[in-house]
Amino acid sequence: MSTIEGASIEMTKVLGITGGIATGKSTVVAFFKKAGYPIVDGDVIAREIVAKGQPALAAIVETFGPEIVLTTGELDRKKLGQLIFSSSQKRELLNETLKPFLRKEILRQIEEAKKKAASLIIVDIPLLYEAHYEAIMDQVAVVYVPEKIQKERLMARNHLTEEEAQQRIASQWPIETKKERADIVFDNQGTREETEQQVKKWLEKQAEKK
């Protein structure tokens, strides 16, 4: 809260939320959404920017070739997934190709939410640290479970072998590294209710600071 000539101005807080694959980030984001806070969803934006006819899709075709597109003109997500999970170089190439399009839209949506005078904006980005988005956040929260639980949940959720699950986990920074860098940690090893209570307690603390 800041004051200009006696008038109090509510400052918008931008909270980045990240984690690892299958750590429960979407669950935590859903709790903030339920509480009424605007969500800037990096996954949704990433899907939208590669829709048929979008400039980001044209950039992918230029990088990976026309075979990455279905006969309908849409991205062949299965083929792209096979490429990037089997090669760290191709994964990095894809990230670099999409980075400017993704960042531009994330920043635009944050600014749109600020115009609506939201006190807190949640920015959900799976690769927040990997893509260096922490610089545009006021704080970063990491949704955490140990890698062993992460792997078990991923195998069950996506019907993967242990090797396939480990391959996907290895495509991101280790969850322990993210936990160390976080301003806030939401531990998701327990029940949904226990995790939701952590979110509620954090929101209550923010309200007390005002």
PDB file of N, CA, C and O in Angstrom, residues 12-13 20 26-27 39-40 49 54 69 93 102 116-117 126 148 156 170 176 184 188 193 200 206:
ATOM      1  N   THR A  12      -0.747  -3.740  -6.801  1.00  0.00           N
ATOM      2  CA  THR A  12      -0.997  -5.104  -7.263  1.00  0.00           C
ATOM      3  C   THR A  12       0.234  -5.961  -7.031  1.00  0.00           C
ATOM      4  O   THR A  12       1.343  -5.579  -7.407  1.00  0.00           O
ATOM      5  N   LYS A  13       0.037  -7.116  -6.425  1.00  0.00           N
ATOM      6  CA  LYS A  13       1.131  -8.055  -6.206  1.00  0.00           C
ATOM      7  C   LYS A  13       1.050  -9.139  -7.281  1.00  0.00           C
ATOM      8  O   LYS A  13      -0.024  -9.682  -7.543  1.00  0.00           O
ATOM      9  N   GLY A  20       7.166 -28.691 -10.365  1.00  0.00           N
ATOM     10  CA  GLY A  20       7.650 -29.657 -11.349  1.00  0.00           C
ATOM     11  C   GLY A  20       6.459 -30.388 -11.925  1.00  0.00           C
ATOM     12  O   GLY A  20       5.345 -30.293 -11.398  1.00  0.00           O
ATOM     13  N   SER A  26      -1.209 -27.139 -10.642  1.00  0.00           N
ATOM     14  CA  SER A  26      -2.559 -26.790 -11.102  1.00  0.00           C
ATOM     15  C   SER A  26      -3.567 -26.820  -9.958  1.00  0.00           C
ATOM     16  O   SER A  26      -4.508 -26.023  -9.924  1.00  0.00           O
ATOM     17  N   THR A  27      -3.366 -27.727  -9.027  1.00  0.00           N
ATOM     18  CA  THR A  27      -4.248 -27.821  -7.863  1.00  0.00           C
ATOM     19  C   THR A  27      -4.159 -26.549  -7.031  1.00  0.00           C
ATOM     20  O   THR A  27      -5.182 -25.983  -6.625  1.00  0.00           O
ATOM     21  N   ILE A  39      -6.004 -15.302 -12.947  1.00  0.00           N
ATOM     22  CA  ILE A  39      -4.929 -16.242 -13.269  1.00  0.00           C
ATOM     23  C   ILE A  39      -4.409 -15.969 -14.674  1.00  0.00           C
ATOM     24  O   ILE A  39      -5.182 -15.907 -15.627  1.00  0.00           O
ATOM     25  N   VAL A  40      -3.102 -15.815 -14.793  1.00  0.00           N
ATOM     26  CA  VAL A  40      -2.444 -15.790 -16.102  1.00  0.00           C
ATOM     27  C   VAL A  40      -1.805 -17.176 -16.251  1.00  0.00           C
ATOM     28  O   VAL A  40      -0.868 -17.509 -15.536  1.00  0.00           O
ATOM     29  N   ILE A  49      -0.919 -19.728 -28.533  1.00  0.00           N
ATOM     30  CA  ILE A  49      -0.004 -19.060 -29.475  1.00  0.00           C
ATOM     31  C   ILE A  49       0.446 -19.973 -30.615  1.00  0.00           C
ATOM     32  O   ILE A  49       0.970 -19.482 -31.616  1.00  0.00           O
ATOM     33  N   GLN A  54      -1.351 -18.932 -36.328  1.00  0.00           N
ATOM     34  CA  GLN A  54      -0.645 -18.000 -35.443  1.00  0.00           C
ATOM     35  C   GLN A  54       0.838 -17.895 -35.825  1.00  0.00           C
ATOM     36  O   GLN A  54       1.439 -18.871 -36.294  1.00  0.00           O
ATOM     37  N   VAL A  69       3.369 -30.308 -38.807  1.00  0.00           N
ATOM     38  CA  VAL A  69       1.984 -29.837 -38.916  1.00  0.00           C
ATOM     39  C   VAL A  69       1.112 -30.918 -39.555  1.00  0.00           C
ATOM     40  O   VAL A  69       1.522 -31.583 -40.514  1.00  0.00           O
ATOM     41  N   LEU A  93      15.686 -25.835 -28.369  1.00  0.00           N
ATOM     42  CA  LEU A  93      15.400 -25.117 -29.611  1.00  0.00           C
ATOM     43  C   LEU A  93      13.933 -24.681 -29.648  1.00  0.00           C
ATOM     44  O   LEU A  93      13.616 -23.555 -30.055  1.00  0.00           O
ATOM     45  N   LEU A 102       5.605 -16.214 -26.259  1.00  0.00           N
ATOM     46  CA  LEU A 102       5.040 -16.552 -24.954  1.00  0.00           C
ATOM     47  C   LEU A 102       5.193 -15.398 -23.971  1.00  0.00           C
ATOM     48  O   LEU A 102       4.239 -14.993 -23.300  1.00  0.00           O
ATOM     49  N   LYS A 116      -7.433  -3.898 -14.101  1.00  0.00           N
ATOM     50  CA  LYS A 116      -8.697  -4.190 -13.419  1.00  0.00           C
ATOM     51  C   LYS A 116      -8.560  -4.057 -11.902  1.00  0.00           C
ATOM     52  O   LYS A 116      -9.457  -4.443 -11.155  1.00  0.00           O
ATOM     53  N   ALA A 117      -7.421  -3.519 -11.473  1.00  0.00           N
ATOM     54  CA  ALA A 117      -7.166  -3.216 -10.055  1.00  0.00           C
ATOM     55  C   ALA A 117      -7.196  -4.445  -9.152  1.00  0.00           C
ATOM     56  O   ALA A 117      -7.639  -4.378  -8.005  1.00  0.00           O
ATOM     57  N   PRO A 126       4.938 -23.211 -15.730  1.00  0.00           N
ATOM     58  CA  PRO A 126       5.678 -24.432 -15.385  1.00  0.00           C
ATOM     59  C   PRO A 126       7.200 -24.242 -15.410  1.00  0.00           C
ATOM     60  O   PRO A 126       7.903 -24.723 -14.518  1.00  0.00           O
ATOM     61  N   LYS A 148      10.666 -38.525  -5.677  1.00  0.00           N
ATOM     62  CA  LYS A 148      10.138 -39.903  -5.657  1.00  0.00           C
ATOM     63  C   LYS A 148       8.610 -39.887  -5.809  1.00  0.00           C
ATOM     64  O   LYS A 148       8.044 -40.649  -6.593  1.00  0.00           O
ATOM     65  N   ALA A 156       1.448 -42.717 -12.637  1.00  0.00           N
ATOM     66  CA  ALA A 156       0.036 -43.082 -12.473  1.00  0.00           C
ATOM     67  C   ALA A 156      -0.869 -42.197 -13.322  1.00  0.00           C
ATOM     68  O   ALA A 156      -1.809 -42.682 -13.956  1.00  0.00           O
ATOM     69  N   ALA A 170      13.354 -35.021 -15.940  1.00  0.00           N
ATOM     70  CA  ALA A 170      14.700 -34.515 -16.240  1.00  0.00           C
ATOM     71  C   ALA A 170      14.687 -33.347 -17.225  1.00  0.00           C
ATOM     72  O   ALA A 170      15.689 -32.633 -17.369  1.00  0.00           O
ATOM     73  N   GLU A 176      14.030 -29.882  -6.100  1.00  0.00           N
ATOM     74  CA  GLU A 176      14.752 -29.411  -4.908  1.00  0.00           C
ATOM     75  C   GLU A 176      15.425 -28.066  -5.181  1.00  0.00           C
ATOM     76  O   GLU A 176      15.486 -27.198  -4.298  1.00  0.00           O
ATOM     77  N   ILE A 184       8.145 -18.736  -1.410  1.00  0.00           N
ATOM     78  CA  ILE A 184       7.075 -19.432  -0.701  1.00  0.00           C
ATOM     79  C   ILE A 184       7.068 -20.877  -1.186  1.00  0.00           C
ATOM     80  O   ILE A 184       7.249 -21.123  -2.373  1.00  0.00           O
ATOM     81  N   ASN A 188       2.816 -30.139  -1.107  1.00  0.00           N
ATOM     82  CA  ASN A 188       1.647 -30.851  -1.603  1.00  0.00           C
ATOM     83  C   ASN A 188       1.744 -32.360  -1.388  1.00  0.00           C
ATOM     84  O   ASN A 188       1.189 -33.143  -2.148  1.00  0.00           O
ATOM     85  N   GLU A 193      -7.036 -30.919   0.987  1.00  0.00           N
ATOM     86  CA  GLU A 193      -7.500 -30.017   2.043  1.00  0.00           C
ATOM     87  C   GLU A 193      -6.319 -29.396   2.785  1.00  0.00           C
ATOM     88  O   GLU A 193      -6.331 -28.206   3.110  1.00  0.00           O
ATOM     89  N   LYS A 200      -4.735 -20.762   2.054  1.00  0.00           N
ATOM     90  CA  LYS A 200      -5.595 -19.864   2.833  1.00  0.00           C
ATOM     91  C   LYS A 200      -4.798 -19.116   3.902  1.00  0.00           C
ATOM     92  O   LYS A 200      -5.001 -17.916   4.102  1.00  0.00           O
ATOM     93  N   GLN A 206      -1.233 -12.182   4.012  1.00  0.00           N
ATOM     94  CA  GLN A 206      -1.133 -11.043   3.085  1.00  0.00           C
ATOM     95  C   GLN A 206      -2.162  -9.965   3.469  1.00  0.00           C
ATOM     96  O   GLN A 206      -1.875  -8.770   3.416  1.00  0.00           O
TER      97      GLN A 206
END
